[in-house]
Short mmCIF file of C-alpha atoms and ligand atoms in Angstrom, two decimals:
data_model
loop_
_atom_site.label_atom_id
_atom_site.label_comp_id
_atom_site.label_asym_id
_atom_site.label_seq_id
_atom_site.Cartn_x
_atom_site.Cartn_y
_atom_site.Cartn_z
CA MET A 1 5.71 -15.90 31.36
CA ASP A 2 8.25 -14.21 33.62
CA LYS A 3 9.47 -11.65 31.08
CA SER A 4 8.89 -7.95 30.60
CA VAL A 5 8.42 -5.97 27.42
CA ALA A 6 8.70 -2.21 26.95
CA ILE A 7 6.55 -0.57 24.30
CA ILE A 8 7.77 2.95 23.61
CA GLY A 9 5.11 5.09 21.94
CA GLY A 10 1.42 4.75 22.74
CA GLY A 11 -0.07 5.38 19.30
CA PRO A 12 -2.10 2.81 17.34
CA ALA A 13 1.03 0.80 16.41
CA GLY A 14 2.45 0.59 19.94
CA LEU A 15 -0.90 -0.16 21.55
CA MET A 16 -1.58 -2.95 19.05
CA ALA A 17 1.81 -4.51 19.87
CA ALA A 18 0.97 -4.17 23.60
CA GLU A 19 -2.34 -5.96 23.03
CA VAL A 20 -0.80 -8.89 21.13
CA ILE A 21 1.96 -9.38 23.70
CA SER A 22 -0.14 -8.95 26.86
CA ALA A 23 -2.73 -11.40 25.50
CA ARG A 24 -0.06 -14.08 26.04
CA GLY A 25 0.27 -13.13 29.74
CA VAL A 26 3.58 -11.28 29.30
CA LYS A 27 4.13 -8.17 31.45
CA VAL A 28 3.89 -5.12 29.19
CA ASP A 29 4.85 -1.54 30.08
CA VAL A 30 3.89 1.24 27.68
CA TYR A 31 6.00 4.41 27.84
CA ASP A 32 5.03 7.69 26.19
CA SER A 33 6.52 11.17 26.33
CA MET A 34 3.10 12.85 26.44
CA PRO A 35 0.75 13.19 29.43
CA SER A 36 -1.69 10.82 27.64
CA VAL A 37 -1.44 8.25 24.84
CA GLY A 38 -3.06 8.17 21.38
CA ARG A 39 -3.13 11.93 20.80
CA LYS A 40 -2.62 11.76 17.05
CA PHE A 41 -5.19 8.97 16.81
CA LEU A 42 -7.68 11.25 18.58
CA MET A 43 -6.78 14.09 16.22
CA ALA A 44 -7.35 11.76 13.25
CA GLY A 45 -10.88 11.28 14.60
CA LYS A 46 -11.62 15.01 14.66
CA SER A 47 -12.43 15.12 10.96
CA GLY A 48 -13.89 11.59 10.85
CA LEU A 49 -11.76 8.57 11.77
CA ASN A 50 -11.14 6.81 8.47
CA ILE A 51 -9.88 3.56 9.93
CA THR A 52 -9.49 1.54 6.72
CA HIS A 53 -10.86 1.05 3.18
CA SER A 54 -13.31 -1.50 1.79
CA GLU A 55 -11.79 -1.89 -1.70
CA PRO A 56 -10.51 -5.34 -2.81
CA PHE A 57 -7.24 -6.44 -1.18
CA GLU A 58 -5.30 -6.30 -4.45
CA GLN A 59 -6.21 -2.65 -4.93
CA PHE A 60 -5.67 -1.92 -1.23
CA VAL A 61 -2.07 -3.17 -1.20
CA SER A 62 -1.26 -1.28 -4.41
CA ARG A 63 -1.66 1.98 -2.40
CA TYR A 64 1.68 1.34 -0.68
CA GLU A 65 3.39 1.70 -4.08
CA LYS A 66 7.17 1.34 -3.64
CA ARG A 67 6.77 -0.40 -0.27
CA ARG A 68 4.01 -2.78 -1.29
CA ALA A 69 6.40 -5.75 -1.08
CA GLN A 70 7.16 -4.92 2.56
CA ILE A 71 3.67 -3.93 3.74
CA GLU A 72 1.66 -6.67 1.96
CA PRO A 73 2.94 -9.51 4.20
CA LEU A 74 1.92 -7.49 7.29
CA LEU A 75 -1.57 -6.89 5.86
CA LYS A 76 -1.96 -10.57 5.00
CA ILE A 77 -1.71 -11.29 8.74
CA PHE A 78 -3.71 -8.31 10.02
CA GLY A 79 -5.34 -6.42 7.17
CA PRO A 80 -8.44 -4.29 6.57
CA ASN A 81 -10.90 -7.13 7.33
CA GLU A 82 -9.13 -8.18 10.55
CA LEU A 83 -8.98 -4.54 11.60
CA GLN A 84 -12.72 -4.07 11.14
CA GLN A 85 -13.37 -7.30 13.01
CA TRP A 86 -11.15 -6.04 15.84
CA VAL A 87 -13.08 -2.74 16.01
CA HIS A 88 -16.35 -4.71 16.19
CA GLU A 89 -14.94 -6.81 19.04
CA LEU A 90 -14.39 -3.56 20.94
CA GLY A 91 -18.16 -3.09 20.67
CA ILE A 92 -17.97 -0.41 17.98
CA GLU A 93 -19.78 -0.77 14.66
CA THR A 94 -18.30 0.46 11.39
CA PHE A 95 -19.85 1.71 8.17
CA VAL A 96 -18.61 2.15 4.62
CA GLY A 97 -18.85 5.70 3.26
CA THR A 98 -19.76 6.51 -0.34
CA SER A 99 -16.07 6.55 -1.34
CA GLY A 100 -15.52 3.05 0.07
CA ARG A 101 -13.72 4.44 3.14
CA VAL A 102 -14.52 2.71 6.44
CA PHE A 103 -15.40 4.68 9.59
CA PRO A 104 -16.53 3.73 13.10
CA THR A 105 -20.11 4.79 13.74
CA GLY A 106 -19.95 8.23 15.32
CA MET A 107 -16.78 8.89 13.27
CA LYS A 108 -14.74 9.67 16.39
CA ALA A 109 -11.66 7.96 17.80
CA SER A 110 -12.36 8.70 21.48
CA PRO A 111 -14.95 5.95 22.25
CA LEU A 112 -12.70 3.38 20.55
CA LEU A 113 -9.55 4.53 22.34
CA ARG A 114 -11.32 4.68 25.73
CA THR A 115 -12.63 1.11 25.42
CA TRP A 116 -9.31 -0.13 24.09
CA LEU A 117 -7.25 1.44 26.90
CA LYS A 118 -9.59 -0.07 29.50
CA ARG A 119 -9.19 -3.49 27.90
CA LEU A 120 -5.40 -3.11 27.89
CA THR A 121 -5.29 -1.97 31.51
CA ASP A 122 -7.60 -4.85 32.51
CA SER A 123 -5.21 -7.28 30.86
CA GLY A 124 -2.33 -5.94 32.97
CA VAL A 125 -0.67 -3.39 30.68
CA THR A 126 0.92 -0.55 32.71
CA PHE A 127 1.22 2.97 31.31
CA HIS A 128 4.13 5.27 32.13
CA LEU A 129 3.39 8.77 30.86
CA ARG A 130 5.75 11.75 30.53
CA HIS A 131 8.56 9.26 29.86
CA LYS A 132 10.61 10.45 26.91
CA TRP A 133 12.85 7.79 25.41
CA ARG A 134 16.37 9.19 24.95
CA GLY A 135 18.13 6.28 23.32
CA PHE A 136 19.94 3.20 24.48
CA SER A 137 22.17 3.32 27.49
CA PRO A 138 25.91 3.35 26.68
CA GLU A 139 26.66 0.94 29.52
CA ALA A 140 24.46 -1.67 27.88
CA SER A 141 26.21 -4.95 28.47
CA GLY A 142 25.66 -8.49 29.57
CA GLY A 143 23.00 -9.19 26.91
CA GLY A 144 19.89 -7.11 26.32
CA LEU A 145 19.79 -3.36 25.97
CA SER A 146 19.19 -0.70 28.59
CA VAL A 147 16.68 1.93 27.63
CA GLU A 148 16.92 5.51 28.90
CA PHE A 149 14.04 7.85 29.67
CA GLU A 150 13.78 11.45 30.71
CA THR A 151 10.94 11.75 33.26
CA PRO A 152 9.68 14.52 35.55
CA GLU A 153 11.51 12.67 38.37
CA GLY A 154 14.77 12.63 36.43
CA GLU A 155 16.52 10.01 34.34
CA LYS A 156 15.26 6.43 34.42
CA VAL A 157 16.96 3.37 32.95
CA ILE A 158 15.19 0.04 32.39
CA LYS A 159 16.31 -3.26 30.96
CA PRO A 160 13.38 -5.09 29.38
CA ASP A 161 13.63 -8.51 27.72
CA ALA A 162 12.32 -6.98 24.49
CA THR A 163 11.43 -3.49 23.30
CA VAL A 164 9.02 -2.22 20.65
CA LEU A 165 9.68 1.27 19.32
CA ALA A 166 6.49 2.79 17.91
CA LEU A 167 7.43 6.47 18.00
CA GLY A 168 5.46 7.72 14.99
CA GLY A 169 6.75 9.99 12.23
CA GLY A 170 7.75 13.62 12.46
CA SER A 171 4.57 15.58 11.80
CA TRP A 172 2.22 17.35 14.22
CA SER A 173 4.98 17.23 16.85
CA ARG A 174 2.71 18.86 19.41
CA LEU A 175 0.86 15.53 19.57
CA GLY A 176 4.05 13.68 20.55
CA SER A 177 5.69 12.32 17.38
CA ASP A 178 8.59 14.71 16.88
CA GLY A 179 11.05 12.51 14.98
CA ALA A 180 13.71 13.18 17.67
CA TRP A 181 14.46 9.44 17.63
CA VAL A 182 16.21 9.55 14.24
CA PRO A 183 19.76 10.34 15.47
CA TRP A 184 19.45 7.98 18.45
CA LEU A 185 18.70 5.05 16.17
CA GLU A 186 21.35 6.12 13.66
CA GLN A 187 23.91 6.20 16.49
CA ALA A 188 22.88 2.62 17.26
CA GLY A 189 23.75 1.68 13.66
CA VAL A 190 20.22 1.60 12.21
CA ARG A 191 19.71 2.94 8.65
CA VAL A 192 17.05 5.63 8.62
CA GLU A 193 15.81 7.36 5.44
CA ALA A 194 15.43 11.11 6.00
CA LEU A 195 11.90 12.00 7.20
CA LYS A 196 9.86 13.85 4.55
CA PRO A 197 6.36 15.31 4.48
CA SER A 198 3.69 13.06 2.97
CA ASN A 199 0.04 13.96 2.32
CA CYS A 200 1.17 17.56 2.49
CA GLY A 201 0.43 20.97 0.99
CA PHE A 202 2.77 23.00 -1.23
CA ASP A 203 3.98 26.57 -1.56
CA VAL A 204 2.94 28.67 -4.56
CA THR A 205 4.22 32.19 -5.22
CA TRP A 206 0.85 33.90 -5.32
CA SER A 207 0.65 37.58 -6.19
CA PRO A 208 -0.18 39.72 -3.11
CA HIS A 209 -3.62 40.47 -4.58
CA PHE A 210 -4.52 36.80 -5.18
CA ARG A 211 -3.24 35.75 -1.74
CA GLU A 212 -5.26 38.44 0.01
CA ARG A 213 -8.43 37.84 -2.01
CA PHE A 214 -8.56 34.02 -2.12
CA ASP A 215 -6.86 32.73 1.07
CA GLY A 216 -9.13 29.94 2.41
CA HIS A 217 -11.19 29.56 -0.79
CA PRO A 218 -12.03 26.01 -1.91
CA VAL A 219 -11.40 25.13 -5.56
CA LYS A 220 -13.91 22.49 -6.65
CA SER A 221 -14.53 20.37 -8.55
CA VAL A 222 -11.41 20.16 -10.70
CA VAL A 223 -9.19 17.49 -12.21
CA LEU A 224 -5.54 17.64 -11.15
CA SER A 225 -3.05 16.07 -13.55
CA PHE A 226 0.59 15.43 -12.81
CA GLY A 227 2.46 12.83 -14.86
CA SER A 228 0.41 9.65 -14.68
CA PHE A 229 -1.79 11.11 -11.93
CA HIS A 230 -5.29 12.33 -12.91
CA GLN A 231 -7.93 12.76 -10.23
CA GLN A 232 -11.05 14.81 -9.72
CA GLY A 233 -11.57 16.47 -6.37
CA GLU A 234 -11.04 19.71 -4.52
CA PHE A 235 -8.39 21.68 -2.69
CA ILE A 236 -7.99 24.90 -0.76
CA VAL A 237 -6.01 28.01 -1.57
CA THR A 238 -3.95 29.14 1.43
CA LYS A 239 -1.76 32.17 2.04
CA GLU A 240 1.29 30.03 1.31
CA GLY A 241 -0.04 27.85 -1.51
CA VAL A 242 -2.37 24.87 -1.78
CA GLU A 243 -3.67 22.24 0.68
CA GLY A 244 -6.39 19.60 0.79
CA SER A 245 -7.35 16.10 -0.25
CA LEU A 246 -6.72 16.42 -3.99
CA ILE A 247 -3.26 17.89 -3.43
CA TYR A 248 -2.43 15.27 -0.76
CA ALA A 249 -3.34 12.48 -3.17
CA ALA A 250 -0.61 13.61 -5.61
CA SER A 251 1.79 14.88 -2.95
CA ALA A 252 4.37 12.06 -3.01
CA MET A 253 4.96 12.49 -6.77
CA ILE A 254 4.98 16.28 -6.55
CA ARG A 255 7.39 16.26 -3.56
CA ASP A 256 9.82 13.96 -5.35
CA GLU A 257 9.70 16.08 -8.53
CA ILE A 258 10.45 19.25 -6.54
CA SER A 259 13.30 17.49 -4.81
CA ALA A 260 14.74 16.39 -8.19
CA ARG A 261 14.07 19.51 -10.26
CA GLY A 262 13.40 22.39 -7.90
CA LYS A 263 9.74 22.78 -8.85
CA ALA A 264 6.73 20.84 -10.08
CA VAL A 265 4.03 22.12 -12.42
CA ILE A 266 0.57 20.64 -11.91
CA SER A 267 -2.18 21.02 -14.48
CA LEU A 268 -5.77 21.87 -13.54
CA ASP A 269 -8.90 21.18 -15.57
CA MET A 270 -11.34 23.69 -14.12
CA THR A 271 -14.34 22.46 -16.11
CA PRO A 272 -14.07 18.66 -16.06
CA ASP A 273 -17.65 18.25 -17.33
CA ARG A 274 -17.19 20.48 -20.38
CA SER A 275 -15.17 19.73 -23.50
CA ILE A 276 -12.67 22.17 -24.95
CA GLU A 277 -14.91 22.47 -28.05
CA TRP A 278 -17.88 23.47 -25.89
CA LEU A 279 -15.77 26.07 -24.10
CA THR A 280 -14.30 27.45 -27.33
CA GLU A 281 -17.74 27.78 -28.87
CA LYS A 282 -19.17 29.54 -25.79
CA LEU A 283 -16.20 31.86 -25.34
CA SER A 284 -16.13 32.87 -28.99
CA ARG A 285 -19.66 34.31 -28.81
CA PRO A 286 -19.63 38.12 -28.95
CA ARG A 287 -19.15 39.59 -25.49
CA GLY A 288 -20.28 43.10 -26.38
CA SER A 289 -19.43 45.60 -23.67
CA ARG A 290 -19.02 42.91 -20.95
CA THR A 291 -15.68 42.67 -19.14
CA MET A 292 -13.70 39.50 -19.68
CA ALA A 293 -14.50 38.40 -16.11
CA SER A 294 -18.21 38.73 -16.71
CA HIS A 295 -17.95 37.04 -20.12
CA LEU A 296 -16.11 34.09 -18.54
CA GLU A 297 -18.80 33.78 -15.89
CA LYS A 298 -21.78 34.09 -18.27
CA ALA A 299 -20.36 31.97 -21.06
CA ALA A 300 -18.46 29.27 -19.19
CA GLY A 301 -19.42 29.54 -15.52
CA ILE A 302 -15.84 30.46 -14.54
CA ARG A 303 -15.99 32.78 -11.56
CA GLY A 304 -14.46 33.54 -8.16
CA VAL A 305 -11.29 31.66 -7.33
CA LYS A 306 -11.26 29.84 -10.68
CA ALA A 307 -11.29 33.15 -12.56
CA GLY A 308 -8.65 34.35 -10.10
CA LEU A 309 -6.42 31.38 -10.93
CA LEU A 310 -6.76 32.06 -14.66
CA ARG A 311 -5.85 35.69 -14.17
CA GLU A 312 -2.94 34.67 -11.93
CA PHE A 313 -1.31 32.35 -14.45
CA LEU A 314 -2.26 33.86 -17.85
CA THR A 315 -0.58 36.95 -19.21
CA LYS A 316 -2.65 40.10 -18.94
CA LYS A 317 -3.04 40.08 -22.70
CA ASP A 318 -4.25 36.51 -22.86
CA PHE A 319 -6.74 37.05 -20.07
CA ALA A 320 -8.09 40.53 -20.64
CA SER A 321 -8.25 40.84 -24.38
CA GLY A 322 -9.17 37.22 -24.96
CA ALA A 323 -6.74 37.52 -27.89
CA SER A 324 -7.18 33.84 -28.62
CA THR A 325 -10.35 32.06 -27.58
CA GLU A 326 -8.66 28.70 -28.17
CA ARG A 327 -5.82 29.66 -25.83
CA LEU A 328 -8.25 30.76 -23.15
CA ALA A 329 -10.28 27.56 -23.49
CA SER A 330 -7.20 25.36 -23.36
CA SER A 331 -5.96 27.21 -20.27
CA ILE A 332 -9.28 26.53 -18.54
CA LYS A 333 -8.89 22.84 -19.39
CA ALA A 334 -5.18 22.61 -18.47
CA LEU A 335 -4.02 25.52 -16.33
CA PRO A 336 -0.35 25.07 -15.31
CA ILE A 337 0.33 25.92 -11.65
CA PRO A 338 3.97 25.87 -10.49
CA LEU A 339 4.52 24.46 -6.96
CA ILE A 340 7.86 25.41 -5.48
CA ALA A 341 8.22 23.56 -2.15
CA PRO A 342 6.35 21.13 0.09
CA ARG A 343 5.02 22.64 3.31
CA PRO A 344 7.14 21.79 6.38
CA LEU A 345 7.06 18.24 7.77
CA ASP A 346 5.38 19.37 10.97
CA GLU A 347 2.27 20.42 9.00
CA ALA A 348 1.95 17.20 7.00
CA ILE A 349 -0.71 14.58 7.67
CA SER A 350 1.95 11.86 7.63
CA THR A 351 5.65 11.16 7.22
CA ALA A 352 7.62 9.39 4.50
CA GLY A 353 11.07 8.01 5.23
CA GLY A 354 12.06 6.34 8.50
CA VAL A 355 13.65 3.06 9.59
CA THR A 356 14.48 1.15 6.40
CA PHE A 357 13.05 -2.33 5.93
CA GLU A 358 16.54 -3.61 5.08
CA SER A 359 17.44 -2.90 8.72
CA LEU A 360 14.61 -5.18 9.89
CA ASP A 361 13.77 -8.87 9.73
CA GLU A 362 10.33 -10.15 8.70
CA TYR A 363 9.05 -9.63 12.27
CA LEU A 364 10.26 -6.01 12.19
CA MET A 365 13.12 -6.68 14.61
CA ILE A 366 16.16 -4.46 14.06
CA ARG A 367 18.83 -6.84 12.78
CA SER A 368 21.66 -4.97 14.52
CA LEU A 369 19.73 -4.68 17.82
CA PRO A 370 18.30 -8.12 18.64
CA GLY A 371 15.20 -7.85 20.82
CA VAL A 372 14.32 -4.33 19.57
CA PHE A 373 11.36 -4.09 17.17
CA CYS A 374 9.89 -1.14 15.24
CA ALA A 375 6.32 -0.46 14.11
CA GLY A 376 4.03 2.21 12.68
CA GLU A 377 4.71 5.43 10.87
CA MET A 378 8.37 5.48 11.95
CA LEU A 379 9.05 2.81 9.30
CA ASP A 380 10.06 3.82 5.78
CA TRP A 381 6.75 3.66 3.90
CA GLU A 382 4.02 6.07 2.89
CA ALA A 383 0.47 5.84 1.61
CA PRO A 384 -2.32 8.22 0.64
CA THR A 385 -5.15 9.12 3.01
CA GLY A 386 -8.13 6.75 2.87
CA GLY A 387 -7.47 4.59 5.95
CA TYR A 388 -4.23 3.15 4.53
CA LEU A 389 -2.07 4.90 7.13
CA LEU A 390 -3.84 3.56 10.20
CA THR A 391 -4.27 0.09 8.71
CA ALA A 392 -0.52 -0.29 8.12
CA CYS A 393 0.25 1.12 11.59
CA PHE A 394 -2.06 -1.46 13.24
CA ALA A 395 -0.71 -4.23 10.99
CA SER A 396 2.93 -3.47 11.76
CA GLY A 397 2.17 -3.23 15.50
CA TYR A 398 0.51 -6.64 15.26
CA THR A 399 3.51 -8.21 13.48
CA ALA A 400 6.02 -6.61 15.88
CA GLY A 401 3.95 -8.01 18.78
CA MET A 402 4.06 -11.49 17.25
CA GLY A 403 7.79 -11.05 16.69
CA VAL A 404 8.35 -10.19 20.36
CA LEU A 405 6.51 -13.35 21.44
CA LYS A 406 8.60 -15.46 19.07
CA TRP A 407 11.78 -13.77 20.33
CA LEU A 408 10.86 -14.37 23.98
CA ASP A 409 10.05 -18.02 23.21
CA SER A 410 13.45 -18.48 21.63
C1 FAD I 1 -4.87 15.56 11.29
C2 FAD I 1 -4.61 14.09 11.01
C3 FAD I 1 -5.64 13.29 10.55
C4 FAD I 1 -5.41 11.94 10.27
N1 FAD I 1 -6.45 11.17 9.84
C5 FAD I 1 -6.22 9.87 9.53
C6 FAD I 1 -7.29 9.04 9.10
O1 FAD I 1 -8.48 9.44 9.09
N2 FAD I 1 -7.01 7.76 8.70
C7 FAD I 1 -5.72 7.26 8.75
O2 FAD I 1 -5.51 6.10 8.36
N3 FAD I 1 -4.71 8.01 9.23
C8 FAD I 1 -4.92 9.28 9.62
N4 FAD I 1 -3.89 10.06 10.10
C9 FAD I 1 -2.56 9.41 10.29
C10 FAD I 1 -2.52 8.54 11.56
O3 FAD I 1 -3.08 9.24 12.64
C11 FAD I 1 -1.07 8.15 11.86
O4 FAD I 1 -0.54 7.50 10.71
C12 FAD I 1 -0.97 7.21 13.07
O5 FAD I 1 -1.45 7.84 14.25
C13 FAD I 1 0.47 6.78 13.30
O6 FAD I 1 0.46 5.83 14.33
P1 FAD I 1 1.80 5.46 15.11
O7 FAD I 1 1.36 4.59 16.25
O8 FAD I 1 2.83 4.97 14.19
O9 FAD I 1 2.36 6.85 15.68
P2 FAD I 1 1.64 8.00 16.56
O10 FAD I 1 0.17 7.88 16.54
O11 FAD I 1 2.27 9.27 16.11
O12 FAD I 1 2.12 7.65 18.04
C14 FAD I 1 3.49 7.74 18.39
C15 FAD I 1 3.56 7.88 19.90
O13 FAD I 1 4.94 7.86 20.28
C16 FAD I 1 5.16 8.84 21.27
N5 FAD I 1 6.58 9.22 21.22
C17 FAD I 1 7.25 9.79 20.19
N6 FAD I 1 8.53 9.96 20.51
C18 FAD I 1 8.69 9.48 21.77
C19 FAD I 1 9.80 9.36 22.65
N7 FAD I 1 11.03 9.78 22.30
N8 FAD I 1 9.61 8.81 23.86
C20 FAD I 1 8.38 8.37 24.24
N9 FAD I 1 7.28 8.46 23.45
C21 FAD I 1 7.45 9.00 22.22
C22 FAD I 1 4.22 9.95 20.93
O14 FAD I 1 3.93 10.77 22.04
C23 FAD I 1 3.00 9.19 20.41
O15 FAD I 1 2.06 8.95 21.44
C24 FAD I 1 -4.10 11.39 10.42
C25 FAD I 1 -3.06 12.20 10.90
C26 FAD I 1 -3.30 13.55 11.19
C27 FAD I 1 -2.17 14.40 11.69
#
């Protein structure tokens, strides 16, 4: 086919679109602002590349919550099973971890990306690095849009037959996705929901003593409750507040509550395996000359950062004198911790907000910009960690690729 397609953004979503389109013999050029593509994908592999999840499809799609209706059709075309099959076709085996999460053997992203990029290059895809997309050219006319780049050699303008934008969200900007595209798309009449941190940590006003003493300490294993959310897991105390998988899992609800009410109070059960009656009985035994800290440790196994948290959020009287054993026991089972702000977007694992689905057709083409498609994290959806992020990025890249082919055919 004598047509050319520009893919802007060489992350998982853009590369998947490139693969689908080039497989049909169409000339594909991938542009990326960074000196190499797939940097966030490689970073995702640093702590074990959780590519997807093995749970039943019905449960899988429920993870996209408010955007399930928009993401489910994409996953029905290219979902968790197709993704695993695709990884296998690249010559990389996968395995299911104890939590049901799926990883490539070796856990890293680099062997997968290396093989994938070779396959793309072999099929004729051309990569243009250090090309930063700066929006659409004002002199766009005569059908089709001109696309502007800033390159080391100066400004460059191209006029492809179709364009896929796969620019990522706004976190970890040093890896390329800086969210700078938001105003450029808004200027072109596209509705974009403000970018927000997702799978993020939160600020807590720790006392100077607690911050100094417990920065970096893991808190495990606890149950975090927040509204309808109850999950057992662990998190880390940081200088600024709290981070880690258990916090990330509840982060969308907590973020929205802070945005609506100025703060959110989570509740921690620090002894999930012990009942309140057991604790009350143990704590009401005579402590003799022991300090409260040593009594808590001997009687209930509460020590270190957990004891620190109790001391941080109970009044001195309640903690030190043990005035009421019931109150102490109920605080251990449901310690309220006020969170005051999400950590900045740049620190988040992923981004909520982005190009709204109302601006797109079912092939992810921007309705007001015919021939321009969007895919990946830059779309307005969010999901917890567990492989759901990458799966939806691949799936949307796949659908955008199919959409481009349909558009070129028409
Ligand atoms: C530390 C970390 C760990 C993670 N672990 C996992 C995990 O295990 N499992 C999982 O499912 N997800 C994980 N994620 C999330 C996952 O990596 C992202 O959701 C995914 O990479 C997004 O893919 P994307 O293609 O939409 O965007 P990106 O991967 O962000 O790619 C966007 C590309 O666009 C380029 N770009 C941006 N703006 C421009 C511009 N103006 N001009 C030209 N190019 C531009 C960027 O340089 C970049 O290469 C993790 C994220 C982080 C930060």
